[in-house]
Amino acid sequence: MAPILKVVNVTKYFGGVRALEDVSLDVEKRAMVGLIGPNGSGKTTLFNVITGFYPPDRGEVYFKGRRIDGLNPNEIFKLGLVRTFQNPRLFFNMSVWENMLVIPQDQKGESLLKAPFTRLWLNEEMEIAKKASSLLKDFGLKDFVINKVSDLSGAHIKLLESARGLMGKGEMFLLDEPAAGVAHTDAHKIFSFIRRLRDEYGLTFFIIEHRIEVLMDYVEYVYVLHNGRLLSQGTPEEVMRDPKVIHAYIGE
Ligand SMILES: Nc1ncnc2c1ncn2[C@@H]1O[C@H](COP(=O)(O)OP(=O)(O)O)[C@@H](O)[C@H]1O
Ligand SMILES: [Mg+2]
């Protein structure tokens, strides 16, 4: 089967700083793949290039067989490739429930032309509400629906951001440190959720995580970046045994 995401020889410089050099990688559909590397190794930049926030200087990106480098972030999002951010982008003054309902794109109710078809519109709103409520339950957030986001704990905020990402038509998710700043046990909770979502919804996940020991329990394949280059790749066991990887982390 063709990979859902294909990155071919991507290079990205910021002025004289090499952020990415000749990076090529594949992610298979329904896979859970990790992206690790010391600070400044280019992980976030790679996600930014894949999702259209920065154009690559060289190289190509394919999603579901379609070339996407050159498209803007919104076009890429609409194709079903969703990213979350190291620092959550939520509406902190709104309730959990409201945050869940803001995201879906192309809702029929928003289109003036289609507004007269109220039945159609109502059905879709109902579907959206049902989906939101089932996701909040799956993510363990159902007790907080009327709470303001600003009142949630860090772990719950991270969970909400992922749940919200699933309200769109996402097929593949790029998660930038989904468990950043949360306690060890909560990190495991978040990764277990992600795995369950993969299994139940057939989604694909590409995940940056700096706590390698947590990530390794969940992903089946790992790419390692170092100074903008792909340093190593393989199963978690293979990568952890790779002397190049050990040296890169010791040298940090
Ligand atoms: N917008 C930017 N402008 C200038 N330099 C940047 C920018 N984004 C990232 N960099 C540089 O690119 C390199 C890779 O950064 P980044 O992708 O954030 O690494 P990581 O996420 O692995 O910590 C670093 O040297 C960083 O300083
Ligand atoms: Mg980063």
Short mmCIF file of C-alpha atoms and ligand atoms in Angstrom, two decimals:
data_model
loop_
_atom_site.label_atom_id
_atom_site.label_comp_id
_atom_site.label_asym_id
_atom_site.label_seq_id
_atom_site.Cartn_x
_atom_site.Cartn_y
_atom_site.Cartn_z
CA MET A 1 0.00 0.00 0.00
CA ALA A 2 1.22 3.53 -0.78
CA PRO A 3 2.11 5.56 2.32
CA ILE A 4 -0.42 8.20 3.40
CA LEU A 5 2.43 10.73 3.89
CA LYS A 6 5.58 10.91 1.84
CA VAL A 7 8.36 13.45 2.39
CA VAL A 8 11.02 13.54 -0.32
CA ASN A 9 14.39 15.29 0.07
CA VAL A 10 13.01 18.23 2.00
CA THR A 11 15.47 21.03 2.75
CA LYS A 12 14.70 24.19 4.70
CA TYR A 13 17.04 27.01 5.72
CA PHE A 14 16.25 30.05 7.86
CA GLY A 15 18.77 32.58 6.62
CA GLY A 16 22.05 30.75 7.16
CA VAL A 17 20.58 28.28 9.66
CA ARG A 18 20.05 24.78 8.35
CA ALA A 19 16.77 23.57 9.85
CA LEU A 20 16.27 20.57 7.52
CA GLU A 21 18.58 18.99 4.97
CA ASP A 22 17.48 16.33 2.51
CA VAL A 23 14.90 14.71 4.80
CA SER A 24 12.94 11.81 3.27
CA LEU A 25 10.44 9.68 5.15
CA ASP A 26 7.17 7.76 4.79
CA VAL A 27 4.26 7.21 7.13
CA GLU A 28 1.86 4.36 6.42
CA LYS A 29 -1.89 4.73 6.85
CA ARG A 30 -3.13 3.80 10.38
CA ALA A 31 0.42 3.86 11.70
CA MET A 32 1.60 5.51 14.89
CA VAL A 33 5.04 6.89 14.13
CA GLY A 34 7.36 8.92 16.35
CA LEU A 35 9.66 11.83 15.52
CA ILE A 36 12.43 12.46 18.01
CA GLY A 37 15.69 14.38 18.15
CA PRO A 38 17.54 16.77 20.44
CA ASN A 39 16.36 20.37 20.82
CA GLY A 40 16.72 22.38 17.63
CA SER A 41 17.08 19.27 15.44
CA GLY A 42 14.27 20.39 13.10
CA LYS A 43 11.23 18.46 14.33
CA THR A 44 8.79 21.36 14.53
CA THR A 45 10.12 22.79 11.28
CA LEU A 46 9.40 19.49 9.54
CA PHE A 47 5.79 19.61 10.79
CA ASN A 48 5.56 23.24 9.64
CA VAL A 49 6.78 22.33 6.18
CA ILE A 50 4.49 19.30 5.88
CA THR A 51 1.42 21.33 6.88
CA GLY A 52 2.17 24.31 4.65
CA PHE A 53 3.25 26.86 7.29
CA TYR A 54 6.66 27.14 5.59
CA PRO A 55 7.44 26.28 1.97
CA PRO A 56 10.44 23.95 1.66
CA ASP A 57 13.50 25.34 -0.16
CA ARG A 58 13.78 22.01 -1.96
CA GLY A 59 11.93 18.73 -1.93
CA GLU A 60 8.37 17.46 -2.11
CA VAL A 61 5.57 16.44 0.24
CA TYR A 62 2.78 14.05 -0.77
CA PHE A 63 -0.42 13.35 1.20
CA LYS A 64 -2.67 10.51 -0.01
CA GLY A 65 -0.67 10.48 -3.22
CA ARG A 66 -1.27 14.16 -3.91
CA ARG A 67 1.54 16.68 -3.94
CA ILE A 68 0.85 19.24 -1.18
CA ASP A 69 3.99 21.37 -0.91
CA GLY A 70 2.92 24.75 -2.22
CA LEU A 71 -0.59 24.49 -0.76
CA ASN A 72 -1.48 26.76 2.17
CA PRO A 73 -2.21 25.41 5.69
CA ASN A 74 -5.96 25.70 5.30
CA GLU A 75 -6.00 23.78 2.01
CA ILE A 76 -3.88 21.07 3.61
CA PHE A 77 -6.14 20.94 6.68
CA LYS A 78 -9.15 20.47 4.41
CA LEU A 79 -7.49 17.48 2.77
CA GLY A 80 -7.53 15.83 6.20
CA LEU A 81 -4.01 16.51 7.45
CA VAL A 82 -4.28 18.14 10.87
CA ARG A 83 -1.57 19.41 13.17
CA THR A 84 -1.60 20.43 16.79
CA PHE A 85 0.84 22.87 18.32
CA GLN A 86 3.45 22.69 21.04
CA ASN A 87 1.45 25.47 22.74
CA PRO A 88 -2.27 24.72 22.47
CA ARG A 89 -4.36 27.03 20.33
CA LEU A 90 -7.69 26.97 22.06
CA PHE A 91 -10.24 29.62 22.99
CA PHE A 92 -9.38 29.86 26.67
CA ASN A 93 -12.34 32.06 27.57
CA MET A 94 -14.85 29.72 26.04
CA SER A 95 -16.24 26.48 27.42
CA VAL A 96 -14.94 23.05 26.49
CA TRP A 97 -18.18 22.42 24.61
CA GLU A 98 -17.90 25.64 22.59
CA ASN A 99 -14.32 24.84 21.66
CA MET A 100 -15.45 21.50 20.28
CA LEU A 101 -18.06 23.13 18.06
CA VAL A 102 -15.91 25.88 16.58
CA ILE A 103 -13.66 23.71 14.48
CA PRO A 104 -15.67 21.85 11.79
CA GLN A 105 -15.11 23.25 8.32
CA ASP A 106 -17.66 23.63 5.56
CA GLN A 107 -20.68 23.22 7.78
CA LYS A 108 -23.85 23.54 5.79
CA GLY A 109 -25.36 25.94 8.34
CA GLU A 110 -22.67 28.46 7.54
CA SER A 111 -23.61 28.69 3.91
CA LEU A 112 -26.33 31.21 3.10
CA LEU A 113 -27.28 29.32 -0.02
CA LYS A 114 -27.99 26.17 1.86
CA ALA A 115 -29.57 27.79 4.93
CA PRO A 116 -33.15 27.40 3.65
CA PHE A 117 -32.73 23.64 3.76
CA THR A 118 -33.20 23.69 7.50
CA ARG A 119 -33.76 19.95 7.86
CA LEU A 120 -30.43 19.21 6.24
CA TRP A 121 -28.77 21.83 8.38
CA LEU A 122 -30.30 20.62 11.64
CA ASN A 123 -29.29 17.06 10.92
CA GLU A 124 -25.72 18.10 10.42
CA GLU A 125 -25.68 20.18 13.62
CA MET A 126 -27.04 17.18 15.49
CA GLU A 127 -24.35 14.94 14.04
CA ILE A 128 -21.70 17.43 15.08
CA ALA A 129 -23.06 17.65 18.61
CA LYS A 130 -23.19 13.87 18.84
CA LYS A 131 -19.64 13.54 17.62
CA ALA A 132 -18.44 16.20 20.06
CA SER A 133 -20.15 14.53 22.96
CA SER A 134 -18.79 11.10 22.09
CA LEU A 135 -15.24 12.46 21.68
CA LEU A 136 -15.41 14.28 25.02
CA LYS A 137 -16.48 11.02 26.62
CA ASP A 138 -13.66 9.09 24.88
CA PHE A 139 -11.14 11.67 26.05
CA GLY A 140 -12.36 11.63 29.64
CA LEU A 141 -13.58 15.22 29.42
CA LYS A 142 -17.31 14.77 29.78
CA ASP A 143 -17.37 16.19 33.32
CA PHE A 144 -15.87 19.44 32.08
CA VAL A 145 -18.14 20.36 29.16
CA ILE A 146 -19.35 23.63 30.72
CA ASN A 147 -16.01 24.56 32.26
CA LYS A 148 -13.94 27.32 30.72
CA VAL A 149 -10.78 26.03 29.09
CA SER A 150 -8.76 28.38 31.33
CA ASP A 151 -9.98 26.36 34.35
CA LEU A 152 -8.68 23.01 33.01
CA SER A 153 -5.45 21.31 34.06
CA GLY A 154 -2.58 21.12 31.56
CA ALA A 155 -3.31 17.47 30.83
CA HIS A 156 -6.98 18.16 30.15
CA ILE A 157 -6.07 21.06 27.86
CA LYS A 158 -3.84 18.77 25.80
CA LEU A 159 -6.62 16.18 25.61
CA LEU A 160 -9.11 18.81 24.53
CA GLU A 161 -6.83 20.01 21.76
CA SER A 162 -6.59 16.52 20.31
CA ALA A 163 -10.32 15.88 20.72
CA ARG A 164 -10.97 19.14 18.91
CA GLY A 165 -8.64 18.15 16.09
CA LEU A 166 -10.84 15.11 15.55
CA MET A 167 -13.93 17.26 15.04
CA GLY A 168 -12.71 18.13 11.56
CA LYS A 169 -12.31 15.62 8.79
CA GLY A 170 -8.85 14.70 9.95
CA GLU A 171 -7.38 11.45 8.67
CA MET A 172 -3.82 12.08 9.74
CA PHE A 173 -2.62 13.98 12.79
CA LEU A 174 0.75 15.59 13.39
CA LEU A 175 1.00 16.03 17.14
CA ASP A 176 3.76 18.30 18.43
CA GLU A 177 4.49 17.11 21.97
CA PRO A 178 0.93 16.10 22.88
CA ALA A 179 2.03 15.32 26.44
CA ALA A 180 4.32 18.30 26.99
CA GLY A 181 4.25 19.57 30.54
CA VAL A 182 2.00 16.84 31.91
CA ALA A 183 2.90 14.29 34.59
CA HIS A 184 4.27 10.89 33.60
CA THR A 185 1.03 8.97 34.27
CA ASP A 186 -1.03 11.54 32.37
CA ALA A 187 1.39 11.26 29.46
CA HIS A 188 0.68 7.52 29.34
CA LYS A 189 -3.04 8.26 29.47
CA ILE A 190 -2.74 10.61 26.50
CA PHE A 191 -0.75 8.11 24.44
CA SER A 192 -3.21 5.32 25.28
CA PHE A 193 -6.01 7.54 24.06
CA ILE A 194 -4.16 8.26 20.86
CA ARG A 195 -3.66 4.55 20.28
CA ARG A 196 -7.32 3.86 20.92
CA LEU A 197 -8.29 6.59 18.46
CA ARG A 198 -6.01 5.04 15.87
CA ASP A 199 -7.65 1.67 16.42
CA GLU A 200 -11.26 2.87 16.59
CA TYR A 201 -11.25 5.63 13.97
CA GLY A 202 -8.55 4.26 11.66
CA LEU A 203 -6.49 7.44 12.00
CA THR A 204 -2.79 7.94 11.34
CA PHE A 205 -0.51 9.67 13.86
CA PHE A 206 2.94 11.22 13.49
CA ILE A 207 4.09 12.37 16.92
CA ILE A 208 6.90 14.54 18.27
CA GLU A 209 7.69 13.69 21.88
CA HIS A 210 10.77 14.52 23.87
CA ARG A 211 10.15 11.87 26.52
CA ILE A 212 11.41 8.98 24.46
CA GLU A 213 10.75 6.42 27.16
CA VAL A 214 7.01 7.21 27.02
CA LEU A 215 6.78 7.40 23.23
CA MET A 216 8.55 4.08 22.73
CA ASP A 217 5.72 2.15 24.40
CA TYR A 218 3.25 3.26 21.76
CA VAL A 219 4.79 3.87 18.34
CA GLU A 220 5.77 1.11 15.94
CA TYR A 221 8.36 3.14 14.05
CA VAL A 222 10.57 6.11 14.88
CA TYR A 223 12.48 8.70 12.86
CA VAL A 224 15.37 10.53 14.52
CA LEU A 225 16.45 14.00 13.43
CA HIS A 226 19.77 15.54 14.35
CA ASN A 227 20.96 18.95 13.13
CA GLY A 228 18.28 18.90 10.45
CA ARG A 229 19.27 15.53 9.01
CA LEU A 230 17.68 12.13 9.42
CA LEU A 231 20.09 10.38 11.77
CA SER A 232 18.35 7.05 12.25
CA GLN A 233 15.06 5.21 11.80
CA GLY A 234 13.52 1.91 12.77
CA THR A 235 11.48 0.22 15.47
CA PRO A 236 11.82 1.77 18.95
CA GLU A 237 14.18 -1.06 19.93
CA GLU A 238 16.39 -0.56 16.87
CA VAL A 239 16.61 3.18 17.36
CA MET A 240 17.36 2.94 21.08
CA ARG A 241 20.25 0.59 20.32
CA ASP A 242 21.68 2.76 17.56
CA PRO A 243 25.02 4.21 18.78
CA LYS A 244 24.47 7.29 16.57
CA VAL A 245 21.26 8.06 18.48
CA ILE A 246 22.87 7.49 21.87
CA HIS A 247 25.71 9.85 20.94
CA ALA A 248 23.35 12.53 19.65
CA TYR A 249 21.48 12.56 22.96
CA ILE A 250 24.55 12.37 25.15
CA GLY A 251 26.04 15.28 23.23
CA GLU A 252 22.98 17.42 23.90
N1 LIG B 1 10.96 30.70 12.17
C1 LIG B 1 12.27 30.48 12.34
N2 LIG B 1 13.18 31.43 12.04
C2 LIG B 1 14.49 31.20 12.19
N3 LIG B 1 15.02 30.05 12.63
C3 LIG B 1 14.17 29.06 12.95
C4 LIG B 1 12.75 29.22 12.82
N4 LIG B 1 12.14 28.05 13.22
C5 LIG B 1 13.14 27.23 13.56
N5 LIG B 1 14.35 27.82 13.40
C6 LIG B 1 15.66 27.19 13.65
O1 LIG B 1 15.67 25.94 12.98
C7 LIG B 1 16.29 24.93 13.77
C8 LIG B 1 15.30 23.81 14.05
O2 LIG B 1 14.31 24.28 14.94
P1 LIG B 1 13.02 23.43 15.32
O3 LIG B 1 12.43 22.86 14.10
O4 LIG B 1 12.15 24.30 16.15
O5 LIG B 1 13.66 22.27 16.20
P2 LIG B 1 12.97 21.24 17.23
O6 LIG B 1 11.49 21.33 17.09
O7 LIG B 1 13.54 19.91 16.87
O8 LIG B 1 13.44 21.68 18.60
C9 LIG B 1 16.78 25.64 15.03
O9 LIG B 1 18.12 26.01 14.83
C10 LIG B 1 15.88 26.85 15.12
O10 LIG B 1 16.52 27.89 15.82
MG MG B 2 9.94 21.78 18.52
#
